[in-house]
mmCIF file of C-alpha atoms in Angstrom:
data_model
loop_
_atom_site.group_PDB
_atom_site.id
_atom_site.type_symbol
_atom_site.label_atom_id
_atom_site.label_comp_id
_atom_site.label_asym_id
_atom_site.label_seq_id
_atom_site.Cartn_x
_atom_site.Cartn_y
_atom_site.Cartn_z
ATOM 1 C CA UNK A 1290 77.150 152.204 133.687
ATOM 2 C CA UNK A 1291 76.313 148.672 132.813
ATOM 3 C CA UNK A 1292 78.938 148.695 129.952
ATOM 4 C CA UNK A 1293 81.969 150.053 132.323
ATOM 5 C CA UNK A 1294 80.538 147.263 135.187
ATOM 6 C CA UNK A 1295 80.950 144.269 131.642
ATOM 7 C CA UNK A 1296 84.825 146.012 131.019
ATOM 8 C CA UNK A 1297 86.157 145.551 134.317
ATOM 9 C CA UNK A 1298 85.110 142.413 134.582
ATOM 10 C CA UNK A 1299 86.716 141.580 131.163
ATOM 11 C CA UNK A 1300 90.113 142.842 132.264
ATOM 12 C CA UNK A 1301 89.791 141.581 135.928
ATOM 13 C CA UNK A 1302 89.208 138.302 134.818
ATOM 14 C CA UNK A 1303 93.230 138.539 133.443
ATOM 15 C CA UNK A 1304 93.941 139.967 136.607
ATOM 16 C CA UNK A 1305 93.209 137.530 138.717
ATOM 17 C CA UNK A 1306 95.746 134.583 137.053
ATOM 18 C CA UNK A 1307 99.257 135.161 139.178
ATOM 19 C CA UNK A 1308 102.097 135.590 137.440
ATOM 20 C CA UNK A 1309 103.667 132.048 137.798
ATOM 21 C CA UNK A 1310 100.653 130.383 136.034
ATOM 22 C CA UNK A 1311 101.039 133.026 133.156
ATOM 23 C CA UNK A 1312 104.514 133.387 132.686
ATOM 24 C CA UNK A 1313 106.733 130.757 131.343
ATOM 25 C CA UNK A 1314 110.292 131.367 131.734
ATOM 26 C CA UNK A 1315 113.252 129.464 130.349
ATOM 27 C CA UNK A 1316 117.073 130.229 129.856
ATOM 28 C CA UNK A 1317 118.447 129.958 126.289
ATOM 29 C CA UNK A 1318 122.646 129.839 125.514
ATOM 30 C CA UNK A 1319 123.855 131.375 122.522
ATOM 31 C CA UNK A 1320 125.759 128.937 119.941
ATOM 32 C CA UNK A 1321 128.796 131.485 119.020
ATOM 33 C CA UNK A 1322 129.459 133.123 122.456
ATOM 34 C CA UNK A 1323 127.442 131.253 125.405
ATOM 35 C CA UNK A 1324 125.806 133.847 126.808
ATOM 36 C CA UNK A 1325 122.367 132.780 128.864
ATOM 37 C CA UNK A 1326 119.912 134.565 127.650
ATOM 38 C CA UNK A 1327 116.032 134.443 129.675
ATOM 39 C CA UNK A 1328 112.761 134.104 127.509
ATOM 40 C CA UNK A 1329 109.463 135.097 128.960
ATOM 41 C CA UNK A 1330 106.592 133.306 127.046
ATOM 42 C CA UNK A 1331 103.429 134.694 127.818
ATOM 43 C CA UNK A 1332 100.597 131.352 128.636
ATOM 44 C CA UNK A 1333 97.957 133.582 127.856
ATOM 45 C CA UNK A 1334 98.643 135.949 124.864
ATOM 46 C CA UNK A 1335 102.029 134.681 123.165
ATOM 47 C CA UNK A 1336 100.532 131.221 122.375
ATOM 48 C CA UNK A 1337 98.563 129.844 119.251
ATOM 49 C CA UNK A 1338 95.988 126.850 119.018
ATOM 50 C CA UNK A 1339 96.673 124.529 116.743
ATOM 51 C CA UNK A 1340 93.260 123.112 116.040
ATOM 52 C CA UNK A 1341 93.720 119.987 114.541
ATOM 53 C CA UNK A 1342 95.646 118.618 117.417
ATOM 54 C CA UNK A 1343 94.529 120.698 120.232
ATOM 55 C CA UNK A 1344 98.186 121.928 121.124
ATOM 56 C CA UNK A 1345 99.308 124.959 121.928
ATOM 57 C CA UNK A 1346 102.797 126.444 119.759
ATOM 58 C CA UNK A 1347 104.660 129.836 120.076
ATOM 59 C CA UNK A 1348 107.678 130.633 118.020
ATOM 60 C CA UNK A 1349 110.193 133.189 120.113
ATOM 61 C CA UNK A 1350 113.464 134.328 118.691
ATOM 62 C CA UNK A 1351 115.980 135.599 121.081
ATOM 63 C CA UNK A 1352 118.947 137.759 121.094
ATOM 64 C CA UNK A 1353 121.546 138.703 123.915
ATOM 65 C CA UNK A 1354 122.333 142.067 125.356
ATOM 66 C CA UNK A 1355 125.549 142.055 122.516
ATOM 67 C CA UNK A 1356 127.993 142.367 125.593
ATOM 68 C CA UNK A 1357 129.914 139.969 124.104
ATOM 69 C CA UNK A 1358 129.462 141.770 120.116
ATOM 70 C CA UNK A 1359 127.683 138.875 119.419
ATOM 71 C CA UNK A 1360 124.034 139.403 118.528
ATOM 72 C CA UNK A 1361 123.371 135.746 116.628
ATOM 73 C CA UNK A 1362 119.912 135.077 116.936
ATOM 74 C CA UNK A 1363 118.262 131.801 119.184
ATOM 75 C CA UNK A 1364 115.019 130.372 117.245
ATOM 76 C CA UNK A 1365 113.120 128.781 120.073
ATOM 77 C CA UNK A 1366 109.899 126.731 119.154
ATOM 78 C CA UNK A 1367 107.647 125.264 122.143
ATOM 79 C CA UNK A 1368 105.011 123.176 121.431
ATOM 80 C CA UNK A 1369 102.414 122.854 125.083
ATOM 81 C CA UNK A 1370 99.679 120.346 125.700
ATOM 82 C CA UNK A 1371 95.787 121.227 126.050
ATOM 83 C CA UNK A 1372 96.842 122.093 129.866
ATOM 84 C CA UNK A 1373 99.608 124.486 128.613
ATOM 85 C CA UNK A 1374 102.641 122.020 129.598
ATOM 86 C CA UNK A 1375 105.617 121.536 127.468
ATOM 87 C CA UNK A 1376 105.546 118.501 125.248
ATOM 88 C CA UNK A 1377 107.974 119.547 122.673
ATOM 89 C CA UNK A 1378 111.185 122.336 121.506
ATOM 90 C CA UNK A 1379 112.963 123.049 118.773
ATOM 91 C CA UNK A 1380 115.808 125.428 118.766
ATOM 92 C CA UNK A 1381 117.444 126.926 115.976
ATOM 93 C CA UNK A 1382 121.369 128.839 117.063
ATOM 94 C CA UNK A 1383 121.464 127.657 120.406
ATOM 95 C CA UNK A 1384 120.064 125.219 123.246
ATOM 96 C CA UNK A 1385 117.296 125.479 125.927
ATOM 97 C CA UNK A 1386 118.839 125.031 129.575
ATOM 98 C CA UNK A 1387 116.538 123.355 132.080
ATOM 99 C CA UNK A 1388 117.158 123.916 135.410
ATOM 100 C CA UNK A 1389 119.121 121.236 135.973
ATOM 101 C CA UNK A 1390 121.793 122.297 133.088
ATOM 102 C CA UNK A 1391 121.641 126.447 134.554
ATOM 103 C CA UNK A 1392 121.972 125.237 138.093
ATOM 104 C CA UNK A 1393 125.513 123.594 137.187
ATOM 105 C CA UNK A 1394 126.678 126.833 135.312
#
C-alpha cells in the first residue's frame, strides 16, 4: 500500500501545475504558402537542460494541415532562461508570430 500511496503522489505532483504554466504556445507562418500554423511546447517534458549555461532548449519542427498542398517544414528552436522564459529563437522555413504580428492578421 505504501508503494501505490509514493505513485500517486509522483503523478499528482504533475497534476497539480495548470495548463498555462506548462504549455507554451506560439503561432508559426509557413515560408511557401503562409499558412499559421500553432506549436504546443511542453515546459515540463519537451525541454532539455543545457548544463553548462543553465538554459533550457527544445527543437520543434512543424508542418501545416497541407490544405494548401504545401507541407514545407518550419524548424523552430527556443532557447528559455533558468525560469523557463524565452530568451532566444531560431527558425528555419518560416517565422514565429508574436501576438502582436497574429493579432494584425
Amino acid at each position: 500500500m505504501n508503494l501505490l500511496n509514493r505513485l500517486s503522489r509522483i503523478f499528482s505532483l504533475n497534476a497539480s501545475v495548470s495548463s498555462e504554466e506548462r504549455n507554451y504556445w506560439l503561432r508559426a507562418r509557413c515560408d511557401r504558402c503562409g499558412e499559421i500554423i500553432p506549436v504546443r511546447i511542453d515546459l515540463l517534458n519537451d525541454l532539455s537542460r543545457d548544463f553548462s549555461t543553465g538554459h533550457y532548449f527544445v527543437r520543434k519542427v512543424a508542418m501545416g494541415d497541407g490544405g494548401n498542398r504545401c507541407f514545407q517544414r518550419v524548424e523552430i528552436e527556443l532557447t528559455f532562461d533558468s525560469d523557463k522564459k524565452l530568451i532566444e529563437h531560431q527558425v528555419t522555413g518560416g517565422e514565429i508570430l508574436f501576438d502582436e504580428e497574429a493579432s494584425e492578421e
